[in-house]
Amino acid sequence: MDVLRPKILNIDGRQYRLNTADCPNEYDEPVKPKTDKAEIQMHNIETSERLPSYVERDDIEEEESDDLNIYMEGDRCVLKLEAPNIFYGLIIGRNRENLKNLEYQTRTRIKIPNTRENNIITIKGEQRAHVITAKSKIDAIIKRGRLKQSMTHFVSLPMVNSIVIDNYLAFKKMVLDECGQCHGVNELLFQNQFKLHLTITCFVLCNAAEIKRAIKLMEQCENTVIRPMNLKSLDVLVSGLDYMNDDPSEVNVLYAKVESPEIQMLADKIQTFFQDCDLALQPRNNHVKLHVTLMNSGFYDYQVSVNGNSGKKTQLTFDARKIFEKFNDYTFGTVQLSDIHLSQRHTTDSNGFYKSSFVLKL
C-alpha cells in the first residue's frame, strides 16, 4: 500500500486512515467483494470492530504520563502486565490466532505464561507507543471477558438482628403455609436468615492480587467518601414487599423495601467510587436499588446444584401474587447499621453471614 495515499475507511460518517498495520494479514479470512449496500455497511462495521483504533501522537503522550513501568531491555521496550490467567484463553484465541493478530497489529512480541506460572504477561516492542497500544488492547479483552464472569464479591450492609431474624422466619413460615401451593413457591427460594443484607455493588475478583486491590480501595473509600459524610442516622426500617420484574405471577426476586435518604446517598457514593476505579458497572438507573432479598429463584438453582441434582429442571420464576395480597405491608424491623463488608459470594462465616475479605466499621 502507498503510505502517501492511504486507504480511507468510512464509518458512520467519519473517515479513518487505514494504516499498513491495520491491513488484513495471513491470519485473516479472505474478503469477498461486497455488492449490496446493506452488506457493504455491515462489512464496514465489522471491519471497524476488528481493526485497531487509530492512535494520534497526542493520545500516546497522554497515556505515557501514566505510571507505566516500561523499561529498556537492549533496544526493546518491555512492560510486565499482571493479568488473571482465567483470561489467557481469550487473549491467545484458537490456534493462537488472537495473539498473532495482536502482535502483528501492535508490532510487539507478547509472552503469555502458562497457568502454572505467575500471572505476568510480558510485552516487548521497539517503540514505547507500540507497547502501550498492546497493553490497551489486552486490557480491553480482559474487560470484555470480565463481563461474562459471575460475580465473586460484593459490598454489603448486613441487615440482621434478633428482631429482624425472628420476623423473617415468621414471614417465611406463613408464606410456605398459606402460599405454598402457588406456582414455584418452595423453601429453597428463601434467603438464609443470617445472610439478610443490602447489596451496594458487585465485583469480579479473579485472583489474590485483585482481592488485595479491592481491599485497598475499600480503605481509600472509607477515608475519601464515607468519613467525610458524617453519617448520623444509621437506623434503617425494613418494611413492605416489592419484586424485580413487571409481572407478579412470574417473579425472579422478591425483596423487602428499605427507604433511607442518607443510606441511599451512602450507597450511591460508594457505587460511584468503585465505578470510577473501573471495578464496578454503572447501575441501570444511576442509583443503587436499596433492597433486602427475601426470595430468589437463583437460590433454588444454587441449592439444587450443591445437592448434586444438576440435571433437575431449573426453576425460572414463581407466582408471588398471593404473597403480595397477604403480606405486602409486612414489617421486618429496624436495623442499626454498624459496618460495611466486602463479602465473598457462596460462603458462610462462623456467625452465619457471608465470609468477608474486609470489614469497614461505620
CSV table of C-alpha atoms in Angstrom, one decimal:
chain,number,residue,atom,x,y,z
A,1,MET,CA,0.0,0.0,0.0
A,2,ASP,CA,1.2,3.5,-0.8
A,3,VAL,CA,1.8,5.2,2.6
A,4,LEU,CA,1.4,8.6,1.0
A,5,ARG,CA,-2.0,7.7,-0.3
A,6,PRO,CA,-3.5,5.5,2.4
A,7,LYS,CA,-6.9,4.0,2.0
A,8,ILE,CA,-9.8,5.8,3.8
A,9,LEU,CA,-12.4,3.8,5.8
A,10,ASN,CA,-15.8,5.5,6.1
A,11,ILE,CA,-17.8,4.5,9.3
A,12,ASP,CA,-20.9,6.3,10.4
A,13,GLY,CA,-20.0,9.5,8.5
A,14,ARG,CA,-16.4,9.6,9.9
A,15,GLN,CA,-13.3,8.9,7.9
A,16,TYR,CA,-10.4,6.8,9.2
A,17,ARG,CA,-7.0,6.4,7.7
A,18,LEU,CA,-6.1,2.8,7.1
A,19,ASN,CA,-2.6,2.2,8.2
A,20,THR,CA,-0.3,-0.7,7.0
A,21,ALA,CA,-0.5,-2.3,10.4
A,22,ASP,CA,-4.3,-2.4,10.1
A,23,CYS,CA,-4.3,-4.2,6.8
A,24,PRO,CA,-5.6,-7.8,6.8
A,25,ASN,CA,-2.8,-10.4,7.1
A,26,GLU,CA,-2.3,-14.1,6.5
A,27,TYR,CA,-4.4,-14.9,9.5
A,28,ASP,CA,-7.5,-13.1,8.3
A,29,GLU,CA,-10.1,-14.9,6.2
A,30,PRO,CA,-10.2,-13.8,2.5
A,31,VAL,CA,-12.7,-11.0,1.9
A,32,LYS,CA,-15.3,-11.5,-0.8
A,33,PRO,CA,-16.3,-8.4,-2.8
A,34,LYS,CA,-19.5,-6.7,-1.5
A,35,THR,CA,-22.2,-5.6,-3.9
A,36,ASP,CA,-25.3,-5.0,-1.8
A,37,LYS,CA,-25.4,-1.6,0.0
A,38,ALA,CA,-26.5,-3.1,3.3
A,39,GLU,CA,-23.9,-5.7,3.0
A,40,ILE,CA,-21.2,-3.1,2.5
A,41,GLN,CA,-22.3,-1.2,5.5
A,42,MET,CA,-22.3,-4.3,7.7
A,43,HIS,CA,-18.8,-5.1,6.4
A,44,ASN,CA,-17.6,-1.7,7.3
A,45,ILE,CA,-18.9,-2.0,10.9
A,46,GLU,CA,-17.4,-5.5,11.3
A,47,THR,CA,-14.1,-4.2,9.9
A,48,SER,CA,-14.1,-1.3,12.4
A,49,GLU,CA,-14.5,-3.7,15.3
A,50,ARG,CA,-11.6,-5.8,14.1
A,51,LEU,CA,-9.1,-3.1,13.3
A,52,PRO,CA,-7.2,-1.3,16.0
A,53,SER,CA,-8.1,2.3,16.7
A,54,TYR,CA,-6.0,5.0,15.1
A,55,VAL,CA,-3.6,6.4,17.7
A,56,GLU,CA,-2.7,10.1,17.5
A,57,ARG,CA,0.7,11.2,18.9
A,58,ASP,CA,-1.1,13.3,21.5
A,59,ASP,CA,-3.0,10.3,22.8
A,60,ILE,CA,0.2,8.4,23.2
A,61,GLU,CA,1.8,11.2,25.1
A,62,GLU,CA,-1.2,11.4,27.4
A,63,GLU,CA,-1.0,7.7,28.1
A,64,GLU,CA,2.7,7.9,28.6
A,65,SER,CA,2.1,10.3,31.5
A,66,ASP,CA,0.5,7.4,33.4
A,67,ASP,CA,2.7,5.5,35.7
A,68,LEU,CA,3.6,2.6,33.5
A,69,ASN,CA,6.7,0.7,34.4
A,70,ILE,CA,8.1,0.4,30.9
A,71,TYR,CA,11.9,-0.2,30.9
A,72,MET,CA,14.5,-0.9,28.3
A,73,GLU,CA,16.0,-4.4,27.6
A,74,GLY,CA,18.6,-3.9,25.0
A,75,ASP,CA,16.9,-2.0,22.2
A,76,ARG,CA,13.4,-3.1,23.2
A,77,CYS,CA,10.8,-1.5,25.4
A,78,VAL,CA,9.4,-4.0,28.0
A,79,LEU,CA,6.3,-3.9,30.1
A,80,LYS,CA,5.3,-6.6,32.7
A,81,LEU,CA,1.5,-6.7,32.9
A,82,GLU,CA,-0.3,-8.6,35.7
A,83,ALA,CA,-3.5,-10.3,34.5
A,84,PRO,CA,-5.6,-13.2,35.8
A,85,ASN,CA,-4.9,-16.4,34.0
A,86,ILE,CA,-8.6,-17.1,33.5
A,87,PHE,CA,-8.5,-14.6,30.6
A,88,TYR,CA,-5.4,-16.1,28.9
A,89,GLY,CA,-7.6,-18.2,26.5
A,90,LEU,CA,-9.4,-15.0,25.3
A,91,ILE,CA,-6.0,-13.3,24.6
A,92,ILE,CA,-4.5,-16.3,22.8
A,93,GLY,CA,-7.5,-17.5,20.9
A,94,ARG,CA,-8.0,-20.6,18.8
A,95,ASN,CA,-4.7,-21.8,17.3
A,96,ARG,CA,-3.1,-18.7,18.8
A,97,GLU,CA,-4.8,-16.5,16.2
A,98,ASN,CA,-5.9,-13.7,18.5
A,99,LEU,CA,-2.3,-13.4,19.9
A,100,LYS,CA,-0.7,-13.5,16.4
A,101,ASN,CA,-3.0,-10.7,15.2
A,102,LEU,CA,-2.5,-8.7,18.3
A,103,GLU,CA,1.3,-8.9,17.9
A,104,TYR,CA,1.0,-8.1,14.2
A,105,GLN,CA,-1.2,-5.1,14.7
A,106,THR,CA,0.8,-3.6,17.5
A,107,ARG,CA,4.3,-4.6,16.2
A,108,THR,CA,5.1,-6.3,19.5
A,109,ARG,CA,6.0,-9.7,21.0
A,110,ILE,CA,3.8,-10.9,23.8
A,111,LYS,CA,4.6,-13.7,26.1
A,112,ILE,CA,1.7,-15.4,27.9
A,113,PRO,CA,2.8,-17.6,30.8
A,114,ASN,CA,1.2,-21.0,31.3
A,115,THR,CA,-1.4,-21.4,34.0
A,116,ARG,CA,1.2,-22.9,36.5
A,117,GLU,CA,3.5,-19.9,36.3
A,118,ASN,CA,3.0,-16.4,37.6
A,119,ASN,CA,0.3,-14.1,36.2
A,120,ILE,CA,2.7,-11.8,34.4
A,121,ILE,CA,2.3,-11.1,30.7
A,122,THR,CA,5.4,-9.7,29.1
A,123,ILE,CA,5.1,-7.2,26.2
A,124,LYS,CA,8.2,-6.2,24.1
A,125,GLY,CA,8.3,-3.7,21.3
A,126,GLU,CA,10.7,-1.4,19.5
A,127,GLN,CA,8.7,1.7,20.4
A,128,ARG,CA,7.0,2.6,23.7
A,129,ALA,CA,3.8,3.6,21.9
A,130,HIS,CA,3.5,0.1,20.4
A,131,VAL,CA,3.9,-1.5,23.9
A,132,ILE,CA,1.2,0.9,25.3
A,133,THR,CA,-1.2,0.1,22.5
A,134,ALA,CA,-0.7,-3.7,23.1
A,135,LYS,CA,-1.4,-3.2,26.8
A,136,SER,CA,-4.6,-1.2,26.0
A,137,LYS,CA,-5.8,-4.0,23.7
A,138,ILE,CA,-5.1,-6.6,26.3
A,139,ASP,CA,-6.9,-4.6,28.9
A,140,ALA,CA,-9.9,-4.3,26.6
A,141,ILE,CA,-10.0,-8.1,26.0
A,142,ILE,CA,-9.9,-8.7,29.8
A,143,LYS,CA,-12.6,-6.1,30.4
A,144,ARG,CA,-14.9,-7.8,27.9
A,145,GLY,CA,-14.1,-11.2,29.4
A,146,ARG,CA,-14.8,-10.0,32.9
A,147,LEU,CA,-18.4,-9.0,31.9
A,148,LYS,CA,-19.1,-12.7,31.1
A,149,GLN,CA,-17.9,-13.9,34.5
A,150,SER,CA,-20.1,-14.5,37.5
A,151,MET,CA,-19.6,-12.0,40.3
A,152,THR,CA,-17.4,-13.3,43.1
A,153,HIS,CA,-17.6,-10.5,45.8
A,154,PHE,CA,-20.0,-7.7,46.7
A,155,VAL,CA,-20.1,-4.7,49.0
A,156,SER,CA,-22.8,-5.4,51.6
A,157,LEU,CA,-24.6,-3.9,54.6
A,158,PRO,CA,-25.7,-6.7,56.9
A,159,MET,CA,-29.3,-6.3,57.8
A,160,VAL,CA,-29.6,-8.8,60.7
A,161,ASN,CA,-30.5,-8.6,64.4
A,162,SER,CA,-32.7,-10.8,66.6
A,163,ILE,CA,-35.9,-9.0,65.8
A,164,VAL,CA,-35.4,-9.0,62.0
A,165,ILE,CA,-34.4,-12.6,62.0
A,166,ASP,CA,-37.5,-13.7,64.1
A,167,ASN,CA,-39.9,-11.7,61.9
A,168,TYR,CA,-38.3,-13.0,58.7
A,169,LEU,CA,-38.6,-16.6,59.9
A,170,ALA,CA,-42.3,-15.9,60.8
A,171,PHE,CA,-42.8,-14.5,57.3
A,172,LYS,CA,-41.2,-17.5,55.7
A,173,LYS,CA,-43.4,-19.9,57.7
A,174,MET,CA,-46.6,-18.0,56.8
A,175,VAL,CA,-45.7,-17.8,53.1
A,176,LEU,CA,-45.0,-21.6,52.9
A,177,ASP,CA,-48.2,-22.4,54.9
A,178,GLU,CA,-50.5,-20.0,53.1
A,179,CYS,CA,-48.9,-19.7,49.6
A,180,GLY,CA,-47.0,-22.9,49.3
A,181,GLN,CA,-49.4,-24.2,46.6
A,182,CYS,CA,-48.7,-21.2,44.3
A,183,HIS,CA,-46.6,-21.9,41.2
A,184,GLY,CA,-42.9,-22.3,42.1
A,185,VAL,CA,-43.1,-21.3,45.7
A,186,ASN,CA,-40.9,-23.6,47.9
A,187,GLU,CA,-38.5,-23.4,50.8
A,188,LEU,CA,-35.4,-23.4,48.5
A,189,LEU,CA,-36.3,-19.9,47.3
A,190,PHE,CA,-35.7,-18.2,50.6
A,191,GLN,CA,-32.6,-16.4,51.8
A,192,ASN,CA,-30.7,-17.8,54.8
A,193,GLN,CA,-31.9,-15.7,57.8
A,194,PHE,CA,-28.4,-14.9,58.9
A,195,LYS,CA,-27.4,-13.6,55.4
A,196,LEU,CA,-30.1,-10.8,55.0
A,197,HIS,CA,-28.3,-7.8,53.6
A,198,LEU,CA,-28.3,-4.7,51.3
A,199,THR,CA,-26.1,-5.1,48.3
A,200,ILE,CA,-24.3,-1.9,47.2
A,201,THR,CA,-22.2,-3.1,44.3
A,202,CYS,CA,-20.7,-6.3,42.9
A,203,PHE,CA,-17.2,-7.3,41.7
A,204,VAL,CA,-15.5,-10.0,39.7
A,205,LEU,CA,-12.2,-10.6,41.5
A,206,CYS,CA,-10.3,-13.4,39.8
A,207,ASN,CA,-7.1,-13.8,42.0
A,208,ALA,CA,-5.5,-12.7,45.2
A,209,ALA,CA,-4.0,-9.6,43.6
A,210,GLU,CA,-7.4,-8.3,42.6
A,211,ILE,CA,-8.8,-9.0,46.0
A,212,LYS,CA,-5.9,-7.1,47.6
A,213,ARG,CA,-6.6,-4.2,45.3
A,214,ALA,CA,-10.3,-4.2,46.2
A,215,ILE,CA,-9.4,-4.1,49.9
A,216,LYS,CA,-7.0,-1.1,49.4
A,217,LEU,CA,-9.8,0.6,47.5
A,218,MET,CA,-12.2,-0.1,50.4
A,219,GLU,CA,-9.8,1.6,52.7
A,220,GLN,CA,-9.5,4.6,50.3
A,221,CYS,CA,-13.3,4.8,50.0
A,222,GLU,CA,-13.6,4.9,53.8
A,223,ASN,CA,-11.2,7.9,54.0
A,224,THR,CA,-12.3,9.9,51.0
A,225,VAL,CA,-16.1,9.1,50.7
A,226,ILE,CA,-17.6,7.6,53.9
A,227,ARG,CA,-15.9,9.5,56.7
A,228,PRO,CA,-16.5,13.0,55.2
A,229,MET,CA,-20.3,12.2,55.1
A,230,ASN,CA,-20.5,12.3,58.9
A,231,LEU,CA,-23.4,9.9,58.9
A,232,LYS,CA,-25.9,10.5,61.7
A,233,SER,CA,-28.9,8.2,61.3
A,234,LEU,CA,-27.9,4.6,60.8
A,235,ASP,CA,-31.2,3.1,61.9
A,236,VAL,CA,-32.9,1.6,58.8
A,237,LEU,CA,-36.5,0.3,58.7
A,238,VAL,CA,-37.1,-2.9,56.7
A,239,SER,CA,-40.8,-2.9,55.7
A,240,GLY,CA,-43.0,-3.7,52.8
A,241,LEU,CA,-42.5,-6.0,49.7
A,242,ASP,CA,-41.7,-5.5,46.1
A,243,TYR,CA,-40.3,-7.5,43.2
A,244,MET,CA,-37.8,-7.0,40.4
A,245,ASN,CA,-39.8,-7.7,37.2
A,246,ASP,CA,-43.1,-6.4,35.9
A,247,ASP,CA,-45.4,-9.5,36.3
A,248,PRO,CA,-46.2,-10.6,39.9
A,249,SER,CA,-47.1,-14.1,38.6
A,250,GLU,CA,-43.6,-14.5,37.1
A,251,VAL,CA,-41.2,-13.3,39.7
A,252,ASN,CA,-37.5,-13.9,40.0
A,253,VAL,CA,-36.7,-11.9,43.1
A,254,LEU,CA,-38.9,-10.8,45.9
A,255,TYR,CA,-37.4,-8.3,48.4
A,256,ALA,CA,-38.2,-6.2,51.4
A,257,LYS,CA,-38.1,-2.4,50.9
A,258,VAL,CA,-35.7,0.0,52.6
A,259,GLU,CA,-36.3,3.7,52.5
A,260,SER,CA,-33.5,5.9,53.9
A,261,PRO,CA,-32.3,9.0,52.0
A,262,GLU,CA,-29.0,9.0,54.0
A,263,ILE,CA,-28.2,5.3,53.2
A,264,GLN,CA,-29.3,5.9,49.6
A,265,MET,CA,-26.7,8.7,49.3
A,266,LEU,CA,-24.1,6.5,51.0
A,267,ALA,CA,-24.7,3.6,48.7
A,268,ASP,CA,-24.7,5.8,45.6
A,269,LYS,CA,-21.4,7.4,46.6
A,270,ILE,CA,-19.7,4.1,47.2
A,271,GLN,CA,-21.0,2.7,43.9
A,272,THR,CA,-19.7,5.8,42.1
A,273,PHE,CA,-16.3,5.5,43.8
A,274,PHE,CA,-15.8,1.9,42.6
A,275,GLN,CA,-17.3,2.7,39.2
A,276,ASP,CA,-14.6,5.4,38.8
A,277,CYS,CA,-12.0,2.8,39.8
A,278,ASP,CA,-13.2,0.6,37.0
A,279,LEU,CA,-14.2,-2.1,39.4
A,280,ALA,CA,-18.0,-1.8,39.3
A,281,LEU,CA,-20.5,-1.4,36.5
A,282,GLN,CA,-22.9,1.6,36.4
A,283,PRO,CA,-26.4,0.7,37.8
A,284,ARG,CA,-29.3,0.8,35.4
A,285,ASN,CA,-30.9,4.0,36.7
A,286,ASN,CA,-27.8,5.7,38.1
A,287,HIS,CA,-28.9,4.8,41.6
A,288,VAL,CA,-28.3,1.8,43.8
A,289,LYS,CA,-31.6,-0.1,44.3
A,290,LEU,CA,-31.9,-0.5,48.1
A,291,HIS,CA,-33.5,-3.8,48.8
A,292,VAL,CA,-33.2,-6.9,51.1
A,293,THR,CA,-33.6,-10.0,49.0
A,294,LEU,CA,-36.0,-12.5,50.7
A,295,MET,CA,-36.8,-15.0,47.9
A,296,ASN,CA,-34.7,-15.6,44.7
A,297,SER,CA,-35.1,-18.2,42.0
A,298,GLY,CA,-31.3,-18.2,41.9
A,299,PHE,CA,-31.1,-19.6,45.4
A,300,TYR,CA,-33.2,-22.5,44.2
A,301,ASP,CA,-30.8,-23.2,41.3
A,302,TYR,CA,-27.8,-23.0,43.6
A,303,GLN,CA,-29.2,-25.3,46.3
A,304,VAL,CA,-30.1,-27.8,43.6
A,305,SER,CA,-26.6,-27.8,42.2
A,306,VAL,CA,-25.0,-28.0,45.6
A,307,ASN,CA,-27.2,-31.0,46.4
A,308,GLY,CA,-25.9,-32.8,43.3
A,309,ASN,CA,-29.1,-32.5,41.3
A,310,SER,CA,-27.6,-30.5,38.4
A,311,GLY,CA,-29.8,-32.4,35.9
A,312,LYS,CA,-33.0,-31.2,37.7
A,313,LYS,CA,-35.1,-28.8,35.7
A,314,THR,CA,-34.3,-25.1,36.5
A,315,GLN,CA,-36.9,-23.1,38.2
A,316,LEU,CA,-37.1,-19.7,36.4
A,317,THR,CA,-39.9,-17.8,38.2
A,318,PHE,CA,-42.5,-18.2,40.9
A,319,ASP,CA,-46.0,-16.7,41.4
A,320,ALA,CA,-45.9,-14.0,44.1
A,321,ARG,CA,-49.4,-12.6,43.7
A,322,LYS,CA,-50.9,-14.2,46.8
A,323,ILE,CA,-47.8,-13.3,48.8
A,324,PHE,CA,-48.3,-9.7,48.0
A,325,GLU,CA,-52.0,-9.9,48.7
A,326,LYS,CA,-51.4,-11.2,52.2
A,327,PHE,CA,-48.0,-9.7,53.2
A,328,ASN,CA,-47.5,-6.5,51.2
A,329,ASP,CA,-47.2,-4.3,54.3
A,330,TYR,CA,-45.2,-6.8,56.4
A,331,THR,CA,-42.7,-5.1,58.7
A,332,PHE,CA,-39.5,-7.0,59.5
A,333,GLY,CA,-38.0,-4.5,61.9
A,334,THR,CA,-35.3,-1.8,62.3
A,335,VAL,CA,-31.6,-2.4,61.9
A,336,GLN,CA,-28.8,-0.2,63.2
A,337,LEU,CA,-26.1,-0.4,60.6
A,338,SER,CA,-22.6,-0.8,62.1
A,339,ASP,CA,-20.3,-1.9,59.3
A,340,ILE,CA,-19.8,-2.4,55.6
A,341,HIS,CA,-18.4,-5.8,54.3
A,342,LEU,CA,-16.5,-6.9,51.2
A,343,SER,CA,-18.4,-10.2,51.1
A,344,GLN,CA,-17.5,-13.4,49.4
A,345,ARG,CA,-20.3,-15.0,47.4
A,346,HIS,CA,-21.4,-18.5,48.2
A,347,THR,CA,-19.6,-18.7,51.5
A,348,THR,CA,-20.7,-18.8,55.2
A,349,ASP,CA,-18.7,-17.5,58.2
A,350,SER,CA,-19.0,-18.7,61.8
A,351,ASN,CA,-21.7,-16.2,62.5
A,352,GLY,CA,-23.8,-17.4,59.6
A,353,PHE,CA,-23.2,-14.3,57.4
A,354,TYR,CA,-21.0,-14.4,54.3
A,355,LYS,CA,-17.3,-14.6,54.8
A,356,SER,CA,-15.7,-11.2,54.5
A,357,SER,CA,-12.4,-10.2,52.8
A,358,PHE,CA,-12.7,-6.8,54.6
A,359,VAL,CA,-14.9,-5.1,57.2
A,360,LEU,CA,-15.3,-1.4,57.5
A,361,LYS,CA,-16.7,0.0,60.7
A,362,LEU,CA,-19.2,2.8,60.4
